[in-house]
PDB file of C-alpha atoms in Angstrom:
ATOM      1  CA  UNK A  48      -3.350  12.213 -20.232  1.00 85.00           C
ATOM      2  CA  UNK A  49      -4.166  10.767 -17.169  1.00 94.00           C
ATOM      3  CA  UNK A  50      -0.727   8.861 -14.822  1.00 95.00           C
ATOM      4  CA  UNK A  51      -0.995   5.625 -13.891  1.00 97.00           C
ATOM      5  CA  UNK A  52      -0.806   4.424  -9.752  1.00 98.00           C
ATOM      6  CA  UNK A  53      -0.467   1.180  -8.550  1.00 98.00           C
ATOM      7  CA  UNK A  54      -1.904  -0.531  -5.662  1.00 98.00           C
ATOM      8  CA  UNK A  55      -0.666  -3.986  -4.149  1.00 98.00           C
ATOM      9  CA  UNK A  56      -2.389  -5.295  -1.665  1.00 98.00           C
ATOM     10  CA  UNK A  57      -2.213  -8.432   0.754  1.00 98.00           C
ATOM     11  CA  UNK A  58      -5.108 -10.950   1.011  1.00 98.00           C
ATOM     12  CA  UNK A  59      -4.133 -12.832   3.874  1.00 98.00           C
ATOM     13  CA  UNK A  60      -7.228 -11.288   5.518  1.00 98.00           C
ATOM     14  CA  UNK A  61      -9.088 -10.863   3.000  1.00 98.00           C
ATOM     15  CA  UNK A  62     -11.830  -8.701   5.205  1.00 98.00           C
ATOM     16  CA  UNK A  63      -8.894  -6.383   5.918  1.00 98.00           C
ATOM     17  CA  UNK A  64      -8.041  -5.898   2.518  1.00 98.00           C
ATOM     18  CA  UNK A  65     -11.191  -4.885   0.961  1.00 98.00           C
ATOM     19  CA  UNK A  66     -11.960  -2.158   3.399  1.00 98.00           C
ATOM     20  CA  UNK A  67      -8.045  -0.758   2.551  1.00 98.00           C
ATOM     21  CA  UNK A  68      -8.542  -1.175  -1.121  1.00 98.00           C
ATOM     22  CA  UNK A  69     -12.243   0.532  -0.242  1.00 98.00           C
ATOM     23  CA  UNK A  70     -10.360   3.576   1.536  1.00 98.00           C
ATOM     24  CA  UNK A  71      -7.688   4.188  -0.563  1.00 98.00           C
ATOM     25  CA  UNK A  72      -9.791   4.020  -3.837  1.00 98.00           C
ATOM     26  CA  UNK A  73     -12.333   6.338  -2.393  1.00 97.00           C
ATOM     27  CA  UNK A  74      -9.252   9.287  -2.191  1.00 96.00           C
ATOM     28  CA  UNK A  75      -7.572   8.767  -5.803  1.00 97.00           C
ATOM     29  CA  UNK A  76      -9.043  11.003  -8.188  1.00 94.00           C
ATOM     30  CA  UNK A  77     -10.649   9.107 -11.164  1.00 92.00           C
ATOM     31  CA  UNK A  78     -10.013  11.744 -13.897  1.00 92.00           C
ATOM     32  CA  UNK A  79      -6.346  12.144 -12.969  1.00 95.00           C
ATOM     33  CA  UNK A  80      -5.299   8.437 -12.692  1.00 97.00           C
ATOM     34  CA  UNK A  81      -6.184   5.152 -13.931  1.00 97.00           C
ATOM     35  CA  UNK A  82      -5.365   2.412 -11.248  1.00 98.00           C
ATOM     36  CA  UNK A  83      -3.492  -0.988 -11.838  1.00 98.00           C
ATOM     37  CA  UNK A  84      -4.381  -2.950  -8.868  1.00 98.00           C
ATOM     38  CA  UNK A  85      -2.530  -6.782  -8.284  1.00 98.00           C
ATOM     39  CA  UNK A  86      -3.580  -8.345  -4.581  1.00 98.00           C
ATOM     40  CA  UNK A  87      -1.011 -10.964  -3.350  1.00 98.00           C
ATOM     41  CA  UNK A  88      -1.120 -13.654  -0.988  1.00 98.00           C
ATOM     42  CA  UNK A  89       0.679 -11.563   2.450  1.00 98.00           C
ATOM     43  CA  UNK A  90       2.551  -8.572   3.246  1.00 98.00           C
ATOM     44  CA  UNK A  91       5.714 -10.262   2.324  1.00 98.00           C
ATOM     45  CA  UNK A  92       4.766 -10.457  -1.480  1.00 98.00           C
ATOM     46  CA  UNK A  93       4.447  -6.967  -1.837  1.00 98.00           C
ATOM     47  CA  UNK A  94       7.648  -5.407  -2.379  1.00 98.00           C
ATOM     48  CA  UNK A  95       8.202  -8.499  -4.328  1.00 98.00           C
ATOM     49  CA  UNK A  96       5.209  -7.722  -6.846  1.00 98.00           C
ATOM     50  CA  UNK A  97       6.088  -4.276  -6.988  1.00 98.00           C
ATOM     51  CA  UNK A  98       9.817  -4.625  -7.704  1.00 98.00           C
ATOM     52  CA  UNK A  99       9.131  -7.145 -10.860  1.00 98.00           C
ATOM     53  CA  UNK A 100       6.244  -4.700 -11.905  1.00 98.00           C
ATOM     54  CA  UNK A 101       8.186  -1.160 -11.492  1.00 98.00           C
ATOM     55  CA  UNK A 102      11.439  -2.655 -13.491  1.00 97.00           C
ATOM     56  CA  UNK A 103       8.928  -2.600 -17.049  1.00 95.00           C
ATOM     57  CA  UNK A 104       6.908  -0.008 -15.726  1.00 96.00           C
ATOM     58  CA  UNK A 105       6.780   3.639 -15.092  1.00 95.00           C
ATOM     59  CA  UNK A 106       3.568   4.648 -12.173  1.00 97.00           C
ATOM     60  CA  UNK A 107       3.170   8.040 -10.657  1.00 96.00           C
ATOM     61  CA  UNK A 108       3.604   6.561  -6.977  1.00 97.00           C
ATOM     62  CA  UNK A 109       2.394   3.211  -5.658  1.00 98.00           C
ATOM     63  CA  UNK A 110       0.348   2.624  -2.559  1.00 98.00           C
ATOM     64  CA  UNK A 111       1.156  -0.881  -0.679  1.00 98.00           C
ATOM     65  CA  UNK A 112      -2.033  -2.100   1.358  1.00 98.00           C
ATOM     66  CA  UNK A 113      -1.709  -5.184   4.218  1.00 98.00           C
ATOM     67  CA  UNK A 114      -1.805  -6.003   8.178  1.00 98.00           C
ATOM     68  CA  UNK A 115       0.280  -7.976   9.783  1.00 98.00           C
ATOM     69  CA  UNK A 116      -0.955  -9.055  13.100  1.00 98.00           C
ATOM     70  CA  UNK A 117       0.616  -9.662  16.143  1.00 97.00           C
ATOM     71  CA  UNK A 118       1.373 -13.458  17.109  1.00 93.00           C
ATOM     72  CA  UNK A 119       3.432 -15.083  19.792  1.00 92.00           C
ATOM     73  CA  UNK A 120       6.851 -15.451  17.818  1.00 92.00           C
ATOM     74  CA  UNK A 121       9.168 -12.939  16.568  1.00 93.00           C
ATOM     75  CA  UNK A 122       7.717 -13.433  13.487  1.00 93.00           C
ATOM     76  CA  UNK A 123       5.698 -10.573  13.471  1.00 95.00           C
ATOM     77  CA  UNK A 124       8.739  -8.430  14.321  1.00 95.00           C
ATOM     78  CA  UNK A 125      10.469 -10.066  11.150  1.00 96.00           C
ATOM     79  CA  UNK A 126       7.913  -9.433   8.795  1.00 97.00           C
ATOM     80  CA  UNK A 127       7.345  -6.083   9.544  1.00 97.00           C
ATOM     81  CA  UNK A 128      10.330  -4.399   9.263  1.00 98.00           C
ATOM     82  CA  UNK A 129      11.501  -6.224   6.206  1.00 98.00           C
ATOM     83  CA  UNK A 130       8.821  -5.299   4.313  1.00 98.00           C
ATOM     84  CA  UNK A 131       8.898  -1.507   5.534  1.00 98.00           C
ATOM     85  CA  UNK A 132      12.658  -1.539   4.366  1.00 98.00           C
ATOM     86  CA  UNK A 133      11.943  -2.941   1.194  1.00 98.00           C
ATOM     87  CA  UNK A 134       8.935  -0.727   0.438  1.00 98.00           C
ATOM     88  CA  UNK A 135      12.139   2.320   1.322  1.00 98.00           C
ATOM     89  CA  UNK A 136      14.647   0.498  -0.845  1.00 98.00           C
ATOM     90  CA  UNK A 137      12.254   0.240  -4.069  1.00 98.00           C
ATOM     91  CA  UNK A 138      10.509   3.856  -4.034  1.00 97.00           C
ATOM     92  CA  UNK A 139      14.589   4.861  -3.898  1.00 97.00           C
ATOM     93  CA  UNK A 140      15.676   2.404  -6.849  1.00 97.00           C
ATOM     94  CA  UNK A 141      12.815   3.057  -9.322  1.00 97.00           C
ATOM     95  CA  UNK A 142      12.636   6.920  -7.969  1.00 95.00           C
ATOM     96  CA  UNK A 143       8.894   6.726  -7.378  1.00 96.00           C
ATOM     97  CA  UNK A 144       6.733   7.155  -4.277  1.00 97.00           C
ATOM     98  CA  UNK A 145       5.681   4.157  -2.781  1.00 98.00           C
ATOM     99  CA  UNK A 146       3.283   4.701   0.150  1.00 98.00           C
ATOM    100  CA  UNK A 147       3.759   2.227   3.110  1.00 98.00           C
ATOM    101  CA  UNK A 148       0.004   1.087   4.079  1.00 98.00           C
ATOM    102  CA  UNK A 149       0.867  -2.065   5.580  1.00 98.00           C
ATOM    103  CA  UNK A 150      -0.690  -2.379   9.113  1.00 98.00           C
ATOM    104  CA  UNK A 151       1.140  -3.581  11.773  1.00 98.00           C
ATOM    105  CA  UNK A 152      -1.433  -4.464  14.817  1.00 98.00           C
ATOM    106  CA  UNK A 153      -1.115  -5.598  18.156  1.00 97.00           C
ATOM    107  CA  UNK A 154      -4.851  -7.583  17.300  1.00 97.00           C
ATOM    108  CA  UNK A 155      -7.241  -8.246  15.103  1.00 97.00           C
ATOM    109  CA  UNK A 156      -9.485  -5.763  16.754  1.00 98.00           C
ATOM    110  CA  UNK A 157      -7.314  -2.735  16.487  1.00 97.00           C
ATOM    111  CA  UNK A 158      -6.668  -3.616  12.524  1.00 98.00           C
ATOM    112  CA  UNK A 159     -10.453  -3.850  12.277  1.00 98.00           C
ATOM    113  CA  UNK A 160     -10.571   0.076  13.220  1.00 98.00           C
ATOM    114  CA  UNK A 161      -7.746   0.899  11.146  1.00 98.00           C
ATOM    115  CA  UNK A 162      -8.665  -0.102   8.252  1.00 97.00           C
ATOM    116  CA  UNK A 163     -11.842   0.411   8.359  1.00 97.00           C
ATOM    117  CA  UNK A 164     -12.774   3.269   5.761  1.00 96.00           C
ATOM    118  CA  UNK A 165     -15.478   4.982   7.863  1.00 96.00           C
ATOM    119  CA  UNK A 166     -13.474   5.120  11.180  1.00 96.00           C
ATOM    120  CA  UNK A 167      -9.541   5.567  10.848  1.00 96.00           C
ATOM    121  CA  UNK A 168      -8.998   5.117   6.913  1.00 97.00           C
ATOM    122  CA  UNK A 169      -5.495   3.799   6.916  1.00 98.00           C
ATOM    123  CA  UNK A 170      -5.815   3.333   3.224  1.00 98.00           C
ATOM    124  CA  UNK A 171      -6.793   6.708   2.395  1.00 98.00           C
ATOM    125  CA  UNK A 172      -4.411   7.741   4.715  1.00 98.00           C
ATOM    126  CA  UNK A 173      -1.807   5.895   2.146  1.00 98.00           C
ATOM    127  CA  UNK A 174      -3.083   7.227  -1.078  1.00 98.00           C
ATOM    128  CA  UNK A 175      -2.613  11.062   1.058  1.00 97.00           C
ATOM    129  CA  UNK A 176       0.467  10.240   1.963  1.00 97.00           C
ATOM    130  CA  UNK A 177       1.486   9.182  -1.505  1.00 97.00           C
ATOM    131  CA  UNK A 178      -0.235  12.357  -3.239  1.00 96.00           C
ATOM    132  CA  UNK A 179       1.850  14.704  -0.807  1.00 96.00           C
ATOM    133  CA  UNK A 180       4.945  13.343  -2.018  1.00 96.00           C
ATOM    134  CA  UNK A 181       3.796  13.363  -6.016  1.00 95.00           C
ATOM    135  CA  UNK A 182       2.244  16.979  -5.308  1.00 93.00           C
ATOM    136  CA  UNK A 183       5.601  18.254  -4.035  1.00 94.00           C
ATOM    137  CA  UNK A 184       6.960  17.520  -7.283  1.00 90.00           C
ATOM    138  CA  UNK A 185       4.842  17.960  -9.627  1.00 83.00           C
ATOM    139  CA  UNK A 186       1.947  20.258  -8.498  1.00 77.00           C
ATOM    140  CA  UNK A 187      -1.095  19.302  -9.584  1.00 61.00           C
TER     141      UNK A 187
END
């Protein structure tokens, strides 16, 4: 029987998102997992999403997908770090992996490479990440 992952990602730029989405589906094996994908509106949503979601349901590990990009407030600082702490706090609570692929980027130019599928694959990189952790325990 094949597990079940799940895969929040932010739209706020929407370009962004697709080629994340694009990277990380390209590394999850189709035979071994069905995907549940929801996209929200920004980076903040996510642990949001996947808190209501994980309370009725049980996933293999989770992969988060954004980019937050610099500004000229502290808002970028905010952001950031609350939703890396959250993603923490829920793989804890529910016991699950939850992989943290949510960009933070000095410009839009240095998110463009990032997540960027053919060049440095940040959302493959989270679906690896993830799969290292689920691996460890349960050796596929």
């Amino acid at each position: 029987m094949k597990k079940k992952i799940l895969i929040v990602s932010s739209s706020f730029y929407k370009n962004f998102e697709k080629n994340l989405l694009k990277g990380a589906l390209k590394e999850i094996d189709k035979k071994l997992f069905d995907v549940k994908h929801y996209s929200v509106s920004g980076a903040y949503e996510i642990p949001q999403l996947l808190n209501i979601v994980l309370k009725n349901k049980k996933y293999a590990f989770c992969i988060a997908l954004g980019c937050i990009i610099k500004g000229q407030t502290p808002h970028f600082d905010i952001i950031s770090q609350s939703v890396s702490d959250k993603l923490l706090e829920i793989s804890i609570k529910y016991n699950v992996p939850v992989s943290n692929g949510v960009l933070n980027c000095n410009n839009s130019k240095q998110a463009e490479v990032r997540c960027d599928p053919k060049l440095k694959n940040k959302g493959g990189e989270a679906v690896r990440a993830a799969l290292s952790v689920y691996n460890s325990i349960y050796k596929l």
